[in-house]
Amino acid sequence: MPLQWTGQVTLHISNTEEDVVVQGQGLELIQAGLRILDHDEVRHEFIYGYDDPRFELEVNATAEKNTVEIDPPLLNAKTSAAVEERANTLAATFHHDPDIDDEPLTPVSSN
């Protein structure tokens, strides 16, 4: 199950002196997976992104049960302008359903 995002990231673009607000709901899921930590513990890993003509924003997050940890956003400028983070109120929730979320995507053969 994907993360449910709230909040926003405010970015400043130096050459235009413009502030850009990226809403949490505007983030797109790029990649998701799970890592088996123990016989009954699973960590879900997510990469979300936002693409703008001037920059790319990427956010990595992990979830164990219902606890989500979000790394600081990674910014890559596409133009000569510098892009810097001004404010970040991003938050995410993960509604964990072990019957759906913790199942491997490929079946294991019993042969």
C-alpha positions as protocol buffer text, in pm:
chain_id: "A"
residue {
  index: 1
  type: MET
  ca { x: 0 y: 0 z: 0 }
}
residue {
  index: 2
  type: PRO
  ca { x: 140 y: 342 z: -89 }
}
residue {
  index: 3
  type: LEU
  ca { x: 197 y: 614 z: 168 }
}
residue {
  index: 4
  type: GLN
  ca { x: -63 y: 881 z: 233 }
}
residue {
  index: 5
  type: TRP
  ca { x: 114 y: 1220 z: 224 }
}
residue {
  index: 6
  type: THR
  ca { x: 28 y: 1546 z: 398 }
}
residue {
  index: 7
  type: GLY
  ca { x: 219 y: 1871 z: 429 }
}
residue {
  index: 8
  type: GLN
  ca { x: 447 y: 2036 z: 178 }
}
residue {
  index: 9
  type: VAL
  ca { x: 803 y: 2132 z: 86 }
}
residue {
  index: 10
  type: THR
  ca { x: 882 y: 2495 z: 1 }
}
residue {
  index: 11
  type: LEU
  ca { x: 1178 y: 2537 z: -233 }
}
residue {
  index: 12
  type: HIS
  ca { x: 1358 y: 2856 z: -337 }
}
residue {
  index: 13
  type: ILE
  ca { x: 1490 y: 2894 z: -692 }
}
residue {
  index: 14
  type: SER
  ca { x: 1780 y: 3139 z: -690 }
}
residue {
  index: 15
  type: ASN
  ca { x: 1782 y: 3285 z: -1041 }
}
residue {
  index: 16
  type: THR
  ca { x: 1412 y: 3381 z: -1035 }
}
residue {
  index: 17
  type: GLU
  ca { x: 1387 y: 3449 z: -661 }
}
residue {
  index: 18
  type: GLU
  ca { x: 1074 y: 3234 z: -679 }
}
residue {
  index: 19
  type: ASP
  ca { x: 943 y: 3002 z: -409 }
}
residue {
  index: 20
  type: VAL
  ca { x: 784 y: 2678 z: -527 }
}
residue {
  index: 21
  type: VAL
  ca { x: 552 y: 2477 z: -304 }
}
residue {
  index: 22
  type: VAL
  ca { x: 537 y: 2101 z: -361 }
}
residue {
  index: 23
  type: GLN
  ca { x: 235 y: 1947 z: -191 }
}
residue {
  index: 24
  type: GLY
  ca { x: 272 y: 1601 z: -37 }
}
residue {
  index: 25
  type: GLN
  ca { x: -24 y: 1479 z: -243 }
}
residue {
  index: 26
  type: GLY
  ca { x: 169 y: 1579 z: -557 }
}
residue {
  index: 27
  type: LEU
  ca { x: 448 y: 1328 z: -494 }
}
residue {
  index: 28
  type: GLU
  ca { x: 448 y: 1028 z: -728 }
}
residue {
  index: 29
  type: LEU
  ca { x: 552 y: 679 z: -629 }
}
residue {
  index: 30
  type: ILE
  ca { x: 868 y: 582 z: -820 }
}
residue {
  index: 31
  type: GLN
  ca { x: 961 y: 258 z: -649 }
}
residue {
  index: 32
  type: ALA
  ca { x: 845 y: 47 z: -355 }
}
residue {
  index: 33
  type: GLY
  ca { x: 965 y: -273 z: -200 }
}
residue {
  index: 34
  type: LEU
  ca { x: 993 y: -464 z: 121 }
}
residue {
  index: 35
  type: ARG
  ca { x: 1281 y: -599 z: 321 }
}
residue {
  index: 36
  type: ILE
  ca { x: 1232 y: -898 z: 551 }
}
residue {
  index: 37
  type: LEU
  ca { x: 1412 y: -819 z: 877 }
}
residue {
  index: 38
  type: ASP
  ca { x: 1307 y: -1115 z: 1088 }
}
residue {
  index: 39
  type: HIS
  ca { x: 1048 y: -1392 z: 1075 }
}
residue {
  index: 40
  type: ASP
  ca { x: 774 y: -1149 z: 1176 }
}
residue {
  index: 41
  type: GLU
  ca { x: 922 y: -806 z: 1090 }
}
residue {
  index: 42
  type: VAL
  ca { x: 910 y: -636 z: 753 }
}
residue {
  index: 43
  type: ARG
  ca { x: 1034 y: -292 z: 647 }
}
residue {
  index: 44
  type: HIS
  ca { x: 860 y: -126 z: 355 }
}
residue {
  index: 45
  type: GLU
  ca { x: 1079 y: 107 z: 149 }
}
residue {
  index: 46
  type: PHE
  ca { x: 951 y: 382 z: -80 }
}
residue {
  index: 47
  type: ILE
  ca { x: 1096 y: 634 z: -322 }
}
residue {
  index: 48
  type: TYR
  ca { x: 867 y: 922 z: -418 }
}
residue {
  index: 49
  type: GLY
  ca { x: 943 y: 1199 z: -663 }
}
residue {
  index: 50
  type: TYR
  ca { x: 829 y: 1526 z: -808 }
}
residue {
  index: 51
  type: ASP
  ca { x: 941 y: 1643 z: -1150 }
}
residue {
  index: 52
  type: ASP
  ca { x: 952 y: 2008 z: -1248 }
}
residue {
  index: 53
  type: PRO
  ca { x: 1120 y: 2161 z: -1556 }
}
residue {
  index: 54
  type: ARG
  ca { x: 1369 y: 2334 z: -1320 }
}
residue {
  index: 55
  type: PHE
  ca { x: 1438 y: 2057 z: -1067 }
}
residue {
  index: 56
  type: GLU
  ca { x: 1375 y: 1702 z: -950 }
}
residue {
  index: 57
  type: LEU
  ca { x: 1278 y: 1629 z: -593 }
}
residue {
  index: 58
  type: GLU
  ca { x: 1310 y: 1280 z: -444 }
}
residue {
  index: 59
  type: VAL
  ca { x: 1195 y: 1160 z: -104 }
}
residue {
  index: 60
  type: ASN
  ca { x: 1292 y: 824 z: 49 }
}
residue {
  index: 61
  type: ALA
  ca { x: 1077 y: 680 z: 325 }
}
residue {
  index: 62
  type: THR
  ca { x: 1056 y: 358 z: 523 }
}
residue {
  index: 63
  type: ALA
  ca { x: 767 y: 209 z: 718 }
}
residue {
  index: 64
  type: GLU
  ca { x: 763 y: -59 z: 984 }
}
residue {
  index: 65
  type: LYS
  ca { x: 414 y: -149 z: 1099 }
}
residue {
  index: 66
  type: ASN
  ca { x: 248 y: 195 z: 1115 }
}
residue {
  index: 67
  type: THR
  ca { x: 561 y: 403 z: 1184 }
}
residue {
  index: 68
  type: VAL
  ca { x: 698 y: 603 z: 889 }
}
residue {
  index: 69
  type: GLU
  ca { x: 1045 y: 758 z: 875 }
}
residue {
  index: 70
  type: ILE
  ca { x: 1109 y: 1018 z: 603 }
}
residue {
  index: 71
  type: ASP
  ca { x: 1457 y: 1116 z: 487 }
}
residue {
  index: 72
  type: PRO
  ca { x: 1528 y: 1479 z: 396 }
}
residue {
  index: 73
  type: PRO
  ca { x: 1436 y: 1554 z: 32 }
}
residue {
  index: 74
  type: LEU
  ca { x: 1705 y: 1521 z: -234 }
}
residue {
  index: 75
  type: LEU
  ca { x: 1712 y: 1807 z: -485 }
}
residue {
  index: 76
  type: ASN
  ca { x: 1865 y: 1803 z: -832 }
}
residue {
  index: 77
  type: ALA
  ca { x: 1858 y: 2126 z: -1033 }
}
residue {
  index: 78
  type: LYS
  ca { x: 1797 y: 2081 z: -1407 }
}
residue {
  index: 79
  type: THR
  ca { x: 1904 y: 2434 z: -1497 }
}
residue {
  index: 80
  type: SER
  ca { x: 2186 y: 2660 z: -1385 }
}
residue {
  index: 81
  type: ALA
  ca { x: 1972 y: 2793 z: -1100 }
}
residue {
  index: 82
  type: ALA
  ca { x: 2036 y: 2674 z: -747 }
}
residue {
  index: 83
  type: VAL
  ca { x: 1742 y: 2515 z: -567 }
}
residue {
  index: 84
  type: GLU
  ca { x: 1729 y: 2509 z: -190 }
}
residue {
  index: 85
  type: GLU
  ca { x: 1479 y: 2389 z: 67 }
}
residue {
  index: 86
  type: ARG
  ca { x: 1311 y: 2668 z: 266 }
}
residue {
  index: 87
  type: ALA
  ca { x: 1058 y: 2469 z: 470 }
}
residue {
  index: 88
  type: ASN
  ca { x: 947 y: 2109 z: 501 }
}
residue {
  index: 89
  type: THR
  ca { x: 629 y: 1993 z: 672 }
}
residue {
  index: 90
  type: LEU
  ca { x: 597 y: 1660 z: 488 }
}
residue {
  index: 91
  type: ALA
  ca { x: 442 y: 1378 z: 685 }
}
residue {
  index: 92
  type: ALA
  ca { x: 321 y: 1036 z: 574 }
}
residue {
  index: 93
  type: THR
  ca { x: 105 y: 759 z: 712 }
}
residue {
  index: 94
  type: PHE
  ca { x: 111 y: 392 z: 628 }
}
residue {
  index: 95
  type: HIS
  ca { x: -192 y: 179 z: 705 }
}
residue {
  index: 96
  type: HIS
  ca { x: -28 y: -159 z: 747 }
}
residue {
  index: 97
  type: ASP
  ca { x: -223 y: -469 z: 646 }
}
residue {
  index: 98
  type: PRO
  ca { x: 9 y: -769 z: 691 }
}
residue {
  index: 99
  type: ASP
  ca { x: -210 y: -995 z: 476 }
}
residue {
  index: 100
  type: ILE
  ca { x: -164 y: -766 z: 175 }
}
residue {
  index: 101
  type: ASP
  ca { x: 148 y: -559 z: 241 }
}
residue {
  index: 102
  type: ASP
  ca { x: 382 y: -833 z: 361 }
}
residue {
  index: 103
  type: GLU
  ca { x: 321 y: -1092 z: 93 }
}
residue {
  index: 104
  type: PRO
  ca { x: 606 y: -1155 z: -151 }
}
residue {
  index: 105
  type: LEU
  ca { x: 526 y: -1047 z: -506 }
}
residue {
  index: 106
  type: THR
  ca { x: 648 y: -1373 z: -656 }
}
residue {
  index: 107
  type: PRO
  ca { x: 521 y: -1709 z: -534 }
}
residue {
  index: 108
  type: VAL
  ca { x: 765 y: -1948 z: -373 }
}
residue {
  index: 109
  type: SER
  ca { x: 773 y: -2292 z: -534 }
}
residue {
  index: 110
  type: SER
  ca { x: 731 y: -2592 z: -310 }
}
residue {
  index: 111
  type: ASN
  ca { x: 924 y: -2823 z: -544 }
}
